[in-house]
GROMACS .gro file of C-alpha atoms in nm:
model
  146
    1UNK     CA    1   2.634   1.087   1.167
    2UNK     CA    2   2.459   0.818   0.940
    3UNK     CA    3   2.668   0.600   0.719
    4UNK     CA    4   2.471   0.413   0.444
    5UNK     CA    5   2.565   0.186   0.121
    6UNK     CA    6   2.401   0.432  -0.134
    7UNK     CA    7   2.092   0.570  -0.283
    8UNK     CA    8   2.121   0.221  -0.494
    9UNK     CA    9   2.023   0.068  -0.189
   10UNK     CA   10   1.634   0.024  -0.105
   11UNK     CA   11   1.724   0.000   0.214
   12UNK     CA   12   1.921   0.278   0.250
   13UNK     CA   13   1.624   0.470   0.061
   14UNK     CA   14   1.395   0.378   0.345
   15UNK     CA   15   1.635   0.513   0.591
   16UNK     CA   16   1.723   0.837   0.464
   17UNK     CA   17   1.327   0.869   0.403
   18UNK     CA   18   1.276   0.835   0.828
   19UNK     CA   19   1.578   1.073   0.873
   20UNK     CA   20   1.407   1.295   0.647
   21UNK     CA   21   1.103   1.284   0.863
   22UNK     CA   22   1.264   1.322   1.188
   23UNK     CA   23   1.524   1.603   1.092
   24UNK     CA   24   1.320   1.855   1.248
   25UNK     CA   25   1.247   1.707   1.570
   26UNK     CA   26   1.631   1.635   1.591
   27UNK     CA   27   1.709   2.004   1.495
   28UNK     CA   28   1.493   2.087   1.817
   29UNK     CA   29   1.732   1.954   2.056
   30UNK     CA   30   2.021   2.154   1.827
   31UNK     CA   31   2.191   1.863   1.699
   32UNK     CA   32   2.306   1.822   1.354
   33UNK     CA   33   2.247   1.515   1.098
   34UNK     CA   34   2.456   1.470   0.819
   35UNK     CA   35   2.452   1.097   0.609
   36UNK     CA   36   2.772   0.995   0.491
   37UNK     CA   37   2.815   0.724   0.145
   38UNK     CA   38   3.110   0.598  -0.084
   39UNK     CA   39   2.898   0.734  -0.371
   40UNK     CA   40   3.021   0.979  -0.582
   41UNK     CA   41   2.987   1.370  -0.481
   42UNK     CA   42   2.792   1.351  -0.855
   43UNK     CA   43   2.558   1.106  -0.751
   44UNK     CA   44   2.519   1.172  -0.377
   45UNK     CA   45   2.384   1.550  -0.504
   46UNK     CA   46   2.128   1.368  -0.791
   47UNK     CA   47   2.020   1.147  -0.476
   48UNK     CA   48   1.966   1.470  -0.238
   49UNK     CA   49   1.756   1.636  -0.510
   50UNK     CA   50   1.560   1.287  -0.601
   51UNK     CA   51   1.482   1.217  -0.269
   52UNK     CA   52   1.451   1.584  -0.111
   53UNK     CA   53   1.685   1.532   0.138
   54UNK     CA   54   1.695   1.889   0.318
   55UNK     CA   55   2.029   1.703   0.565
   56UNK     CA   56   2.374   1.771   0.479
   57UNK     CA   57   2.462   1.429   0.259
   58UNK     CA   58   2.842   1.383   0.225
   59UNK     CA   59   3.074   1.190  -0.027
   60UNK     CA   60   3.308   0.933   0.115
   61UNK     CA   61   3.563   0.920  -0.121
   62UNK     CA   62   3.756   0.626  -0.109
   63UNK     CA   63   3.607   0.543   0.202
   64UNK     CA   64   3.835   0.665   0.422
   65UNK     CA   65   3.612   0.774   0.689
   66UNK     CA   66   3.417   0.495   0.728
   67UNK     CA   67   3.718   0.279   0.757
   68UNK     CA   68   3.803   0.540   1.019
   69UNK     CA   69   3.508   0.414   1.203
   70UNK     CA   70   3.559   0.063   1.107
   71UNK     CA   71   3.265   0.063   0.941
   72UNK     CA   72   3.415  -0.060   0.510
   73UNK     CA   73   3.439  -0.387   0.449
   74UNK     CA   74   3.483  -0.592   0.043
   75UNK     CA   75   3.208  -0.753  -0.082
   76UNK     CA   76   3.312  -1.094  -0.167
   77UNK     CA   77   3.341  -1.184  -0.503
   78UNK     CA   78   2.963  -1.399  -0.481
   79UNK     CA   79   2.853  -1.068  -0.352
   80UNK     CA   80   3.024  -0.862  -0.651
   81UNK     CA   81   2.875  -1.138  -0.925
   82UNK     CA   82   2.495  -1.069  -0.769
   83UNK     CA   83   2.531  -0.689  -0.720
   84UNK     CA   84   2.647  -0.732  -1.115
   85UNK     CA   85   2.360  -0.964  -1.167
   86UNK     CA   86   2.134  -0.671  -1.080
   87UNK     CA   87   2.274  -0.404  -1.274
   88UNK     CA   88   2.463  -0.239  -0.932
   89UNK     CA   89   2.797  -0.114  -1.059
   90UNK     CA   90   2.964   0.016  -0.783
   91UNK     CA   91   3.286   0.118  -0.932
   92UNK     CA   92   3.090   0.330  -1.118
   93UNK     CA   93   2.837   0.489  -0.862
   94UNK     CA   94   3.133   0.559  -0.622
   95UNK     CA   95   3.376   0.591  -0.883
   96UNK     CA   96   3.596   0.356  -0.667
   97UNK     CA   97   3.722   0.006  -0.853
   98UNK     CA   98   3.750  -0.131  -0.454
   99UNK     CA   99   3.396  -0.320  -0.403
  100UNK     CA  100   3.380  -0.205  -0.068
  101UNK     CA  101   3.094  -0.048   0.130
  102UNK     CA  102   3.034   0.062   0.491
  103UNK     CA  103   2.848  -0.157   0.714
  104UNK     CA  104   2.527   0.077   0.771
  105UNK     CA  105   2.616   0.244   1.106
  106UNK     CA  106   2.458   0.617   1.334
  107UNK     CA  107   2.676   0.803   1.580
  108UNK     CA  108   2.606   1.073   1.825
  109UNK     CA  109   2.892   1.265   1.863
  110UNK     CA  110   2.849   1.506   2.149
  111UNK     CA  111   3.027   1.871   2.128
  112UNK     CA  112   3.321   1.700   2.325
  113UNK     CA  113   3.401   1.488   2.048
  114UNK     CA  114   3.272   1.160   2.266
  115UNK     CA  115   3.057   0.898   2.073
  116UNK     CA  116   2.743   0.925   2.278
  117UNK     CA  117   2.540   0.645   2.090
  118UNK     CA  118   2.655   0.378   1.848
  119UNK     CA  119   2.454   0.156   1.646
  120UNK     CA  120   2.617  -0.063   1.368
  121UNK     CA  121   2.490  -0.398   1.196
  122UNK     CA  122   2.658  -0.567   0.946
  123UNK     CA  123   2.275  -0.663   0.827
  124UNK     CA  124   2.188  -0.384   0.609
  125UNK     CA  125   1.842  -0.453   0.613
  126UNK     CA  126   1.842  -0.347   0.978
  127UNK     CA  127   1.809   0.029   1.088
  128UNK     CA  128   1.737   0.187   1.415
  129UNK     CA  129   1.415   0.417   1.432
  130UNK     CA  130   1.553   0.776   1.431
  131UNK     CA  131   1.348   0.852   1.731
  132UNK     CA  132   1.568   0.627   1.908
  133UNK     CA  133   1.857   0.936   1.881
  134UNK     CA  134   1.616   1.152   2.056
  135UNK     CA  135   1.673   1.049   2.426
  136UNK     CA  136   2.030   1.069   2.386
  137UNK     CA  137   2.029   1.413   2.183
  138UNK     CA  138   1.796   1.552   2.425
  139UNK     CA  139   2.042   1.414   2.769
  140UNK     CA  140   2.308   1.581   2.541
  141UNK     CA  141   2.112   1.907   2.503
  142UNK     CA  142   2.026   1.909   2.878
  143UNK     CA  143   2.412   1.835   2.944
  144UNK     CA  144   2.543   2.136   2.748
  145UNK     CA  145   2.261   2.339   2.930
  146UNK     CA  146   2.368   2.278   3.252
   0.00000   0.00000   0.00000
């Protein structure tokens, strides 16, 4: 499970672009990868066909899942005025008048329900390397075969 900020985000561009590119390999050990923003379901589907994004990418409405993981925070209101500054309407893109976003953030859940791997940052310019899930969703795979 990958949450990111939106397809507004270069950042967030970048990552879905390297989850993209290691979808397959993560397929091979029989896991699933599905991205998860506060977008709209509108604009999450424009962003799956711009970027040919072949995962499963879901619509947080109202965030409720990522504050399920702890993962939404507000922006604060210098944050709002610069994201305005640049022409980043958020209220409109999620269709959500809350300013809030998830903290970028990847889970492993195993088929137990137990979080196998956790990696959050409240710097959204940082991302793990996908190929860092593949130890854990191969111990997983080798788990389930045993």
């Amino acid at each position: 499970v990958s949450f990111y900020r939106g397809v507004w985000c270069p950042y967030c561009n970048i990552e879905l672009a390297a989850l993209q590119e290691a979808w397959q390999a993560i397929q091979a050990t029989g896991a699933q990868l599905v991205s998860i923003s506060p977008q709209s379901l509108a604009n999450g589907r424009k962003a799956k066909l711009d970027k040919q994004i072949a995962f499963p990418m879901l619509s947080d409405a109202g965030g409720r899942v990522a504050d399920a993981f702890g993962l939404r925070f507000r922006l604060p209101d210098d944050l709002i005025d610069l994201y305005r500054g640049f022409g980043v309407d958020l209220p409109l893109i999620n269709e959500d008048r809350s300013w809030t976003l998830p903290m970028p953030g990847r889970f492993v859940v195993g088929q137990d329900g137990i979080i196998a791997y956790a990696e959050v940052s409240p710097d959204y310019t940082r991302r793990p390397d996908p190929a860092d899930l593949l130890p854990v969703l191969k111990r997983l795979q080798g788990s389930i075969a045993a």
